[in-house]
mmCIF file of C-alpha atoms and ligand atoms in Angstrom:
data_model
loop_
_atom_site.group_PDB
_atom_site.id
_atom_site.type_symbol
_atom_site.label_atom_id
_atom_site.label_comp_id
_atom_site.label_asym_id
_atom_site.label_seq_id
_atom_site.Cartn_x
_atom_site.Cartn_y
_atom_site.Cartn_z
ATOM 1 C CA GLU A 1 50.598 72.962 143.667
ATOM 2 C CA ARG A 2 48.104 73.119 146.489
ATOM 3 C CA ARG A 3 44.539 73.882 145.574
ATOM 4 C CA VAL A 4 42.251 74.544 148.520
ATOM 5 C CA LEU A 5 38.475 74.525 148.523
ATOM 6 C CA SER A 6 36.188 74.884 151.488
ATOM 7 C CA GLY A 7 32.612 75.905 152.226
ATOM 8 C CA ILE A 8 30.397 77.359 154.916
ATOM 9 C CA GLN A 9 26.612 77.517 155.194
ATOM 10 C CA PRO A 10 24.769 80.839 155.569
ATOM 11 C CA SER A 11 22.308 79.207 157.974
ATOM 12 C CA GLY A 12 22.551 81.438 161.033
ATOM 13 C CA SER A 13 25.381 83.549 162.336
ATOM 14 C CA ALA A 14 28.970 82.249 162.150
ATOM 15 C CA THR A 15 30.415 81.093 165.483
ATOM 16 C CA LEU A 16 33.780 80.947 167.153
ATOM 17 C CA GLY A 17 33.662 77.222 166.300
ATOM 18 C CA ASN A 18 33.586 78.062 162.596
ATOM 19 C CA TYR A 19 36.530 80.404 163.055
ATOM 20 C CA VAL A 20 38.736 78.144 165.169
ATOM 21 C CA GLY A 21 37.858 74.952 163.264
ATOM 22 C CA ALA A 22 38.037 76.326 159.746
ATOM 23 C CA LEU A 23 38.090 80.034 158.864
ATOM 24 C CA LYS A 24 41.429 80.689 160.570
ATOM 25 C CA PHE A 25 42.994 78.101 158.240
ATOM 26 C CA TRP A 26 41.178 79.486 155.206
ATOM 27 C CA VAL A 27 42.984 82.763 155.823
ATOM 28 C CA ASP A 28 46.407 81.147 156.361
ATOM 29 C CA ASP A 29 46.077 78.882 153.319
ATOM 30 C CA GLN A 30 46.016 81.951 151.108
ATOM 31 C CA ASP A 31 49.782 82.309 151.616
ATOM 32 C CA THR A 32 50.575 78.853 150.293
ATOM 33 C CA SER A 33 47.748 77.798 148.009
ATOM 34 C CA ASP A 34 45.375 78.633 145.248
ATOM 35 C CA CYS A 35 42.144 79.023 147.268
ATOM 36 C CA LEU A 36 38.433 78.875 146.514
ATOM 37 C CA TYR A 37 35.907 79.609 149.257
ATOM 38 C CA CYS A 38 32.250 78.945 148.751
ATOM 39 C CA ILE A 39 29.228 80.187 150.682
ATOM 40 C CA VAL A 40 27.059 77.108 150.322
ATOM 41 C CA ASP A 41 23.623 78.671 150.091
ATOM 42 C CA LEU A 42 22.155 75.610 148.349
ATOM 43 C CA HIS A 43 23.199 73.485 151.323
ATOM 44 C CA ALA A 44 21.364 75.898 153.627
ATOM 45 C CA LEU A 45 18.110 75.064 151.822
ATOM 46 C CA THR A 46 18.192 71.482 153.120
ATOM 47 C CA VAL A 47 16.199 72.861 156.056
ATOM 48 C CA ASP A 48 13.528 75.553 155.946
ATOM 49 C CA GLN A 49 14.953 79.095 155.739
ATOM 50 C CA ASP A 50 12.982 82.293 155.750
ATOM 51 C CA PRO A 51 13.865 83.835 152.345
ATOM 52 C CA ALA A 52 14.527 87.324 153.714
ATOM 53 C CA SER A 53 16.735 85.922 156.483
ATOM 54 C CA LEU A 54 18.656 83.722 154.070
ATOM 55 C CA ARG A 55 19.411 86.730 151.875
ATOM 56 C CA GLU A 56 20.507 88.781 154.876
ATOM 57 C CA GLN A 57 22.632 85.989 156.393
ATOM 58 C CA THR A 58 24.330 85.376 153.060
ATOM 59 C CA LEU A 59 25.434 89.009 152.743
ATOM 60 C CA GLN A 60 26.428 89.074 156.397
ATOM 61 C CA LEU A 61 28.538 85.939 155.926
ATOM 62 C CA ALA A 62 30.202 87.380 152.825
ATOM 63 C CA ALA A 63 31.130 90.484 154.836
ATOM 64 C CA LEU A 64 32.353 88.300 157.682
ATOM 65 C CA LEU A 65 34.615 86.226 155.448
ATOM 66 C CA LEU A 66 36.195 89.381 154.061
ATOM 67 C CA ALA A 67 36.498 90.763 157.590
ATOM 68 C CA VAL A 68 38.345 87.708 158.931
ATOM 69 C CA GLY A 69 40.857 88.111 156.124
ATOM 70 C CA ILE A 70 39.713 86.350 152.961
ATOM 71 C CA ASP A 71 41.243 88.486 150.247
ATOM 72 C CA PRO A 72 39.185 88.494 147.047
ATOM 73 C CA ASN A 73 42.257 89.472 145.046
ATOM 74 C CA ARG A 74 44.053 86.307 146.062
ATOM 75 C CA SER A 75 41.158 83.894 146.591
ATOM 76 C CA THR A 76 37.956 83.113 144.753
ATOM 77 C CA LEU A 77 35.050 83.880 147.075
ATOM 78 C CA PHE A 78 31.644 82.990 145.664
ATOM 79 C CA LEU A 79 28.081 81.802 146.187
ATOM 80 C CA GLN A 80 27.369 78.175 145.387
ATOM 81 C CA SER A 81 23.993 78.995 143.805
ATOM 82 C CA GLN A 82 25.637 81.361 141.293
ATOM 83 C CA VAL A 83 27.696 78.582 139.728
ATOM 84 C CA PRO A 84 25.248 76.063 138.216
ATOM 85 C CA HIS A 85 28.017 73.463 137.859
ATOM 86 C CA HIS A 86 27.582 72.549 141.548
ATOM 87 C CA ALA A 87 23.982 71.421 141.195
ATOM 88 C CA GLU A 88 24.833 69.648 137.964
ATOM 89 C CA LEU A 89 27.775 67.635 139.263
ATOM 90 C CA SER A 90 25.765 66.929 142.400
ATOM 91 C CA TRP A 91 23.304 64.917 140.316
ATOM 92 C CA ILE A 92 26.171 62.949 138.861
ATOM 93 C CA MET A 93 27.519 62.286 142.361
ATOM 94 C CA GLU A 94 24.069 61.036 143.394
ATOM 95 C CA CYS A 95 24.425 58.567 140.551
ATOM 96 C CA VAL A 96 27.728 57.362 142.006
ATOM 97 C CA ALA A 97 26.791 57.308 145.708
ATOM 98 C CA THR A 98 24.632 54.536 147.110
ATOM 99 C CA TYR A 99 21.559 54.771 149.296
ATOM 100 C CA GLY A 100 23.404 52.702 151.915
ATOM 101 C CA GLU A 101 26.382 55.007 152.234
ATOM 102 C CA LEU A 102 24.252 58.152 152.414
ATOM 103 C CA SER A 103 22.153 56.438 155.109
ATOM 104 C CA ARG A 104 25.274 55.970 157.208
ATOM 105 C CA MET A 105 26.105 59.681 157.392
ATOM 106 C CA THR A 106 25.896 60.590 161.078
ATOM 107 C CA GLN A 107 24.909 64.175 160.330
ATOM 108 C CA PHE A 108 21.816 62.952 158.485
ATOM 109 C CA LYS A 109 21.007 60.516 161.263
ATOM 110 C CA ASP A 110 21.343 63.295 163.878
ATOM 111 C CA LYS A 111 19.427 65.977 161.998
ATOM 112 C CA GLY A 112 16.970 63.735 160.164
ATOM 113 C CA LYS A 113 16.124 61.525 163.165
ATOM 114 C CA GLY A 114 14.386 59.097 160.851
ATOM 115 C CA SER A 115 11.594 61.564 160.172
ATOM 116 C CA SER A 116 9.839 61.136 156.818
ATOM 117 C CA THR A 117 9.156 64.862 156.520
ATOM 118 C CA VAL A 118 12.790 66.010 156.395
ATOM 119 C CA ARG A 119 13.731 67.373 152.997
ATOM 120 C CA ALA A 120 15.086 64.850 150.511
ATOM 121 C CA SER A 121 18.047 67.186 150.003
ATOM 122 C CA LEU A 122 19.119 66.675 153.613
ATOM 123 C CA PHE A 123 19.724 63.062 152.642
ATOM 124 C CA THR A 124 21.562 63.821 149.390
ATOM 125 C CA TYR A 125 23.500 66.750 150.907
ATOM 126 C CA PRO A 126 26.900 64.951 150.919
ATOM 127 C CA ALA A 127 26.685 64.401 147.142
ATOM 128 C CA LEU A 128 26.480 68.173 146.659
ATOM 129 C CA MET A 129 29.391 68.646 149.034
ATOM 130 C CA ALA A 130 31.457 66.131 147.071
ATOM 131 C CA ALA A 131 30.609 68.051 143.899
ATOM 132 C CA ASP A 132 31.755 71.335 145.496
ATOM 133 C CA ILE A 133 35.175 69.834 146.149
ATOM 134 C CA LEU A 134 35.700 67.669 143.063
ATOM 135 C CA LEU A 135 34.666 70.369 140.569
ATOM 136 C CA TYR A 136 37.780 72.383 141.417
ATOM 137 C CA ARG A 137 40.233 69.469 141.650
ATOM 138 C CA ALA A 138 40.947 70.556 145.224
ATOM 139 C CA THR A 139 43.960 68.856 146.801
ATOM 140 C CA HIS A 140 43.242 70.087 150.355
ATOM 141 C CA VAL A 141 40.022 70.804 152.231
ATOM 142 C CA PRO A 142 40.322 72.648 155.563
ATOM 143 C CA VAL A 143 37.357 71.688 157.781
ATOM 144 C CA GLY A 144 36.398 71.032 161.384
ATOM 145 C CA ASP A 145 36.062 67.543 162.789
ATOM 146 C CA ASP A 146 32.319 67.296 162.060
ATOM 147 C CA GLN A 147 33.008 67.198 158.297
ATOM 148 C CA LYS A 148 35.427 64.266 158.447
ATOM 149 C CA GLN A 149 32.871 61.664 157.395
ATOM 150 C CA HIS A 150 31.678 63.790 154.464
ATOM 151 C CA LEU A 151 35.288 64.122 153.285
ATOM 152 C CA GLU A 152 35.792 60.378 153.531
ATOM 153 C CA LEU A 153 32.695 59.880 151.389
ATOM 154 C CA THR A 154 33.955 62.434 148.849
ATOM 155 C CA ARG A 155 37.196 60.495 148.546
ATOM 156 C CA ASN A 156 35.309 57.231 148.084
ATOM 157 C CA LEU A 157 33.031 58.683 145.412
ATOM 158 C CA ALA A 158 35.950 60.186 143.504
ATOM 159 C CA THR A 159 37.867 56.922 143.620
ATOM 160 C CA ARG A 160 34.829 54.918 142.536
ATOM 161 C CA PHE A 161 34.160 57.294 139.653
ATOM 162 C CA ASN A 162 37.780 57.190 138.500
ATOM 163 C CA ASN A 163 37.845 53.379 138.611
ATOM 164 C CA ARG A 164 34.583 52.986 136.734
ATOM 165 C CA TYR A 165 34.829 55.801 134.163
ATOM 166 C CA GLY A 166 38.516 56.668 133.958
ATOM 167 C CA GLU A 167 40.804 59.094 135.753
ATOM 168 C CA THR A 168 38.760 62.298 136.161
ATOM 169 C CA PHE A 169 38.825 63.613 139.723
ATOM 170 C CA VAL A 170 41.603 64.530 142.143
ATOM 171 C CA ILE A 171 41.332 62.738 145.504
ATOM 172 C CA PRO A 172 41.258 65.504 148.150
ATOM 173 C CA GLU A 173 42.948 65.454 151.563
ATOM 174 C CA PRO A 174 41.039 66.762 154.577
ATOM 175 C CA GLU A 175 42.924 69.254 156.766
ATOM 176 C CA ILE A 176 41.603 69.048 160.311
ATOM 177 C CA PRO A 177 43.223 71.177 163.025
ATOM 178 C CA LYS A 178 44.998 69.459 165.952
ATOM 179 C CA VAL A 179 43.310 71.671 168.551
ATOM 180 C CA GLY A 180 39.969 73.404 168.097
ATOM 181 C CA ALA A 181 38.606 70.990 165.500
ATOM 182 C CA ARG A 182 35.530 70.603 167.665
ATOM 183 C CA VAL A 183 34.625 73.665 169.728
ATOM 184 C CA MET A 184 31.890 72.730 172.185
ATOM 185 C CA ASP A 185 28.796 74.580 173.370
ATOM 186 C CA LEU A 186 29.709 76.679 176.433
ATOM 187 C CA GLN A 187 26.529 75.648 178.240
ATOM 188 C CA ASP A 188 26.646 71.993 177.252
ATOM 189 C CA PRO A 189 30.199 70.862 176.480
ATOM 190 C CA THR A 190 28.960 67.481 175.259
ATOM 191 C CA ARG A 191 27.453 69.215 172.193
ATOM 192 C CA LYS A 192 29.367 71.074 169.510
ATOM 193 C CA MET A 193 28.937 74.820 169.156
ATOM 194 C CA SER A 194 26.696 75.308 166.140
ATOM 195 C CA LYS A 195 25.282 78.302 164.287
ATOM 196 C CA SER A 196 22.057 76.418 163.642
ATOM 197 C CA SER A 197 21.459 75.635 167.313
ATOM 198 C CA LYS A 198 19.219 77.931 169.318
ATOM 199 C CA SER A 199 21.579 77.986 172.294
ATOM 200 C CA ASP A 200 22.555 81.662 172.336
ATOM 201 C CA ALA A 201 24.280 81.419 175.728
ATOM 202 C CA GLY A 202 26.356 78.450 174.603
ATOM 203 C CA ASN A 203 27.426 79.960 171.267
ATOM 204 C CA ILE A 204 29.903 82.763 170.760
ATOM 205 C CA TYR A 205 29.057 84.490 167.503
ATOM 206 C CA LEU A 206 31.830 86.294 165.657
ATOM 207 C CA THR A 207 29.634 89.402 165.750
ATOM 208 C CA ASP A 208 28.999 89.296 169.518
ATOM 209 C CA THR A 209 29.779 92.486 171.462
ATOM 210 C CA LYS A 210 32.591 92.568 174.019
ATOM 211 C CA ASP A 211 30.071 92.419 176.833
ATOM 212 C CA ALA A 212 28.232 89.475 175.334
ATOM 213 C CA VAL A 213 31.527 87.563 174.998
ATOM 214 C CA ALA A 214 32.431 88.379 178.619
ATOM 215 C CA LYS A 215 29.054 87.213 179.883
ATOM 216 C CA LYS A 216 29.058 83.973 177.909
ATOM 217 C CA VAL A 217 32.597 83.043 178.931
ATOM 218 C CA GLN A 218 31.945 83.899 182.605
ATOM 219 C CA ARG A 219 28.865 81.683 182.585
ATOM 220 C CA ALA A 220 30.504 78.815 180.698
ATOM 221 C CA VAL A 221 29.939 75.467 182.389
ATOM 222 C CA THR A 222 33.037 74.015 184.098
ATOM 223 C CA ASP A 223 33.181 71.640 187.085
ATOM 224 C CA THR A 224 33.520 71.902 190.848
ATOM 225 C CA GLU A 225 37.184 70.853 191.052
ATOM 226 C CA ASN A 226 38.479 74.386 190.325
ATOM 227 C CA LYS A 227 41.800 73.009 189.036
ATOM 228 C CA VAL A 228 43.034 74.094 185.615
ATOM 229 C CA TYR A 229 44.551 71.271 183.572
ATOM 230 C CA PHE A 230 43.993 69.836 180.117
ATOM 231 C CA ASP A 231 42.749 66.267 179.933
ATOM 232 C CA PRO A 232 40.870 65.653 176.677
ATOM 233 C CA ASN A 233 40.024 62.074 177.685
ATOM 234 C CA ASN A 234 38.272 63.072 180.888
ATOM 235 C CA PRO A 235 34.571 63.832 180.265
ATOM 236 C CA GLY A 236 34.385 65.461 183.702
ATOM 237 C CA LYS A 237 36.740 68.194 182.430
ATOM 238 C CA ALA A 238 34.864 68.791 179.155
ATOM 239 C CA GLY A 239 34.052 72.424 179.982
ATOM 240 C CA VAL A 240 37.600 73.370 180.975
ATOM 241 C CA ASN A 241 39.094 71.386 178.084
ATOM 242 C CA ASN A 242 36.909 73.396 175.742
ATOM 243 C CA LEU A 243 38.007 76.752 177.188
ATOM 244 C CA LEU A 244 41.656 75.707 176.985
ATOM 245 C CA SER A 245 41.259 74.479 173.399
ATOM 246 C CA ILE A 246 39.760 77.794 172.307
ATOM 247 C CA PHE A 247 42.541 79.677 174.094
ATOM 248 C CA SER A 248 45.158 77.427 172.536
ATOM 249 C CA ALA A 249 43.798 77.775 168.998
ATOM 250 C CA LEU A 250 43.592 81.560 169.207
ATOM 251 C CA LYS A 251 47.045 81.975 170.773
ATOM 252 C CA ASP A 252 48.929 79.169 168.995
ATOM 253 C CA GLU A 253 50.141 77.844 172.326
ATOM 254 C CA GLU A 254 49.831 74.337 173.807
ATOM 255 C CA PRO A 255 46.775 73.848 176.097
ATOM 256 C CA ASN A 256 49.032 72.393 178.828
ATOM 257 C CA GLU A 257 51.275 75.440 178.833
ATOM 258 C CA ILE A 258 48.293 77.743 179.131
ATOM 259 C CA ALA A 259 46.764 75.651 181.915
ATOM 260 C CA ALA A 260 49.986 75.800 183.925
ATOM 261 C CA ARG A 261 49.610 79.572 184.329
ATOM 262 C CA TYR A 262 46.238 79.399 186.103
ATOM 263 C CA SER A 263 45.247 78.276 189.547
ATOM 264 C CA GLY A 264 41.483 78.818 189.208
ATOM 265 C CA TYR A 265 38.700 79.206 186.660
ATOM 266 C CA GLY A 266 37.965 82.890 187.292
ATOM 267 C CA HIS A 267 41.288 84.167 186.055
ATOM 268 C CA LEU A 268 41.350 81.729 183.115
ATOM 269 C CA LYS A 269 37.934 82.967 182.033
ATOM 270 C CA SER A 270 38.794 86.666 182.242
ATOM 271 C CA ASP A 271 41.986 86.174 180.210
ATOM 272 C CA LEU A 272 40.162 84.032 177.659
ATOM 273 C CA THR A 273 37.540 86.771 177.301
ATOM 274 C CA GLU A 274 40.310 89.191 176.428
ATOM 275 C CA VAL A 275 41.894 86.819 173.926
ATOM 276 C CA ILE A 276 38.558 86.264 172.174
ATOM 277 C CA ASN A 277 37.781 89.963 172.059
ATOM 278 C CA GLU A 278 41.212 90.734 170.611
ATOM 279 C CA THR A 279 40.258 88.514 167.698
ATOM 280 C CA LEU A 280 36.635 89.611 167.349
ATOM 281 C CA THR A 281 36.779 93.375 167.764
ATOM 282 C CA PRO A 282 38.498 94.165 164.436
ATOM 283 C CA ILE A 283 36.253 91.647 162.665
ATOM 284 C CA ARG A 284 33.117 93.289 164.034
ATOM 285 C CA THR A 285 34.242 96.765 162.992
ATOM 286 C CA MET A 286 35.140 95.636 159.491
ATOM 287 C CA ILE A 287 31.792 93.850 158.992
ATOM 288 C CA GLU A 288 29.948 97.049 159.872
ATOM 289 C CA GLU A 289 31.986 98.978 157.322
ATOM 290 C CA LEU A 290 31.446 96.425 154.589
ATOM 291 C CA ARG A 291 27.704 96.287 155.216
ATOM 292 C CA ASN A 292 27.436 99.981 154.378
ATOM 293 C CA ASP A 293 27.782 99.008 150.747
ATOM 294 C CA ASP A 294 25.897 95.810 149.908
ATOM 295 C CA ARG A 295 26.074 96.577 146.201
ATOM 296 C CA HIS A 296 29.822 96.342 146.354
ATOM 297 C CA LEU A 297 29.575 93.011 148.191
ATOM 298 C CA ILE A 298 27.178 91.633 145.611
ATOM 299 C CA GLU A 299 29.445 92.706 142.771
ATOM 300 C CA LEU A 300 32.418 91.117 144.439
ATOM 301 C CA LEU A 301 30.534 87.821 144.809
ATOM 302 C CA HIS A 302 29.512 88.033 141.187
ATOM 303 C CA ASN A 303 33.141 88.328 140.106
ATOM 304 C CA GLY A 304 33.986 85.358 142.298
ATOM 305 C CA ALA A 305 31.243 83.276 140.678
ATOM 306 C CA GLU A 306 32.557 84.106 137.221
ATOM 307 C CA LYS A 307 36.035 82.940 138.169
ATOM 308 C CA ALA A 308 34.643 79.801 139.837
ATOM 309 C CA ALA A 309 32.553 78.942 136.772
ATOM 310 C CA VAL A 310 35.633 79.109 134.563
ATOM 311 C CA ALA A 311 37.672 77.050 137.037
ATOM 312 C CA SER A 312 35.086 74.227 137.224
ATOM 313 C CA ARG A 313 33.849 74.040 133.662
ATOM 314 C CA ASP A 314 36.397 71.633 132.282
ATOM 315 C CA THR A 315 36.138 69.061 135.082
ATOM 316 C CA LEU A 316 32.357 68.952 134.790
ATOM 317 C CA ARG A 317 32.597 68.480 131.062
ATOM 318 C CA ARG A 318 35.128 65.685 131.449
ATOM 319 C CA ALA A 319 33.016 63.909 134.059
ATOM 320 C CA LYS A 320 29.892 64.020 131.894
ATOM 321 C CA SER A 321 31.716 62.870 128.837
ATOM 322 C CA ALA A 322 33.436 60.029 130.727
ATOM 323 C CA MET A 323 30.013 58.680 131.729
ATOM 324 C CA GLY A 324 28.753 58.682 128.158
ATOM 325 C CA LEU A 325 26.769 61.914 128.172
ATOM 326 C CA ILE A 326 27.219 63.964 125.044
ATOM 327 C CA PRO A 327 28.511 67.386 126.160
ATOM 328 C CA TRP A 328 26.639 70.355 124.764
ATOM 329 C CA SER A 329 29.622 72.673 124.591
HETATM 330 P P1 TYM B 401 29.327 74.483 158.368
HETATM 331 O O1 TYM B 401 28.735 75.662 157.686
HETATM 332 O O2 TYM B 401 28.500 73.774 159.382
HETATM 333 O O3 TYM B 401 30.689 74.924 159.089
HETATM 334 C C1 TYM B 401 31.731 75.604 158.410
HETATM 335 C C2 TYM B 401 33.074 75.091 158.917
HETATM 336 O O4 TYM B 401 33.181 75.273 160.325
HETATM 337 C C3 TYM B 401 33.499 74.043 160.954
HETATM 338 N N1 TYM B 401 32.821 73.994 162.260
HETATM 339 C C4 TYM B 401 33.445 73.787 163.428
HETATM 340 N N2 TYM B 401 34.738 73.591 163.735
HETATM 341 C C5 TYM B 401 35.059 73.422 165.043
HETATM 342 N N3 TYM B 401 34.142 73.440 166.035
HETATM 343 C C6 TYM B 401 32.820 73.638 165.786
HETATM 344 N N4 TYM B 401 31.931 73.666 166.773
HETATM 345 C C7 TYM B 401 32.424 73.818 164.423
HETATM 346 N N5 TYM B 401 31.232 74.036 163.820
HETATM 347 C C8 TYM B 401 31.495 74.134 162.503
HETATM 348 C C9 TYM B 401 32.965 72.974 160.020
HETATM 349 O O5 TYM B 401 33.619 71.747 160.224
HETATM 350 C C10 TYM B 401 33.249 73.576 158.668
HETATM 351 O O6 TYM B 401 34.576 73.325 158.277
HETATM 352 N N6 TYM B 401 29.001 70.776 154.980
HETATM 353 C C11 TYM B 401 29.766 71.947 155.400
HETATM 354 C C12 TYM B 401 29.889 73.006 154.331
HETATM 355 C C13 TYM B 401 30.411 72.547 153.015
HETATM 356 C C14 TYM B 401 31.763 72.256 152.694
HETATM 357 C C15 TYM B 401 31.769 71.940 151.313
HETATM 358 C C16 TYM B 401 32.943 72.240 153.436
HETATM 359 C C17 TYM B 401 29.682 72.379 151.886
HETATM 360 N N7 TYM B 401 30.483 72.022 150.839
HETATM 361 C C18 TYM B 401 32.952 71.599 150.651
HETATM 362 C C19 TYM B 401 34.123 71.895 152.783
HETATM 363 C C20 TYM B 401 34.120 71.581 151.401
HETATM 364 C C21 TYM B 401 29.091 72.592 156.601
HETATM 365 O O7 TYM B 401 27.921 72.432 156.820
HETATM 366 O O8 TYM B 401 29.900 73.442 157.311
#
């Protein structure tokens, strides 16, 4: 029995990177697995968020997840902050993780840059992520490449806990796509596309209009060779590799095969624009419809949280009890 859990932060607008690296697989996993999908609003608070924007982005992300094809009748879709078990198991995970291993997390090193004024939660963030996964005894976790190290830590913490306190957690497997696991910024293909970056021209948002997509793809950085081929080990081709990877992920076709059809960048870019818009147009329309009724969205999330609370209760209780805490209920 496959049990899938994954999460996404409501910190900014979801990008094509999120879709190609993760959300596409969230949708497909529904056919084969028991799935739980979590909007990790507590994780978003590790950096300053304007409260009104956070509320808005959370509802927008909920609508987006439904629009891409998360089916609340088959999957449990919920807000992390509405299931208190996450924060509670997170503390326990902080008592299993070491200062040294959290210090080695590259995402903290990149975002924190050694500054003493970053929030303490940015440092402990991976403990909360481990809790998200372990609470539900997830067997598989579909994520993009940037979450690999956090998954490795989760596995280590679960193993350490089980060895010290007795068999409690399931050790989860990461599921990282072969192509599209790391969609790069269109303006700077050495950086990953990220919803929290300010680079509007380098990011394709899932809510971008057709024209915006066309403009961004046309202006995407390539190179002066004007030859279309896929060579992931050649940094000089980073821009073209990125375009081909996106194309490949959206069309389920090998990057090499796609490349073979094009003799220059112009034609590749106009076809890619079409492929992206084929995916995004129905999503955009559906989001608009769903946002006409926020009360319905909120109710749906509430139902998800109730299901998630039931699904995680027993594991939390077992973990606490294994450590010697006296469970209250
Ligand atoms: P987040 O919100 O940054 O991203 C959500 C998912 O999208 C993937 N992703 C990408 N994939 C390919 N190319 C990109 N440029 C790109 N940018 C983002 C991410 O890898 C992720 O799968 N810590 C997580 C959220 C989280 C989580 C969890 C995930 C919290 N708890 C438990 C899995 C399980 C994060 O910040 O993802």
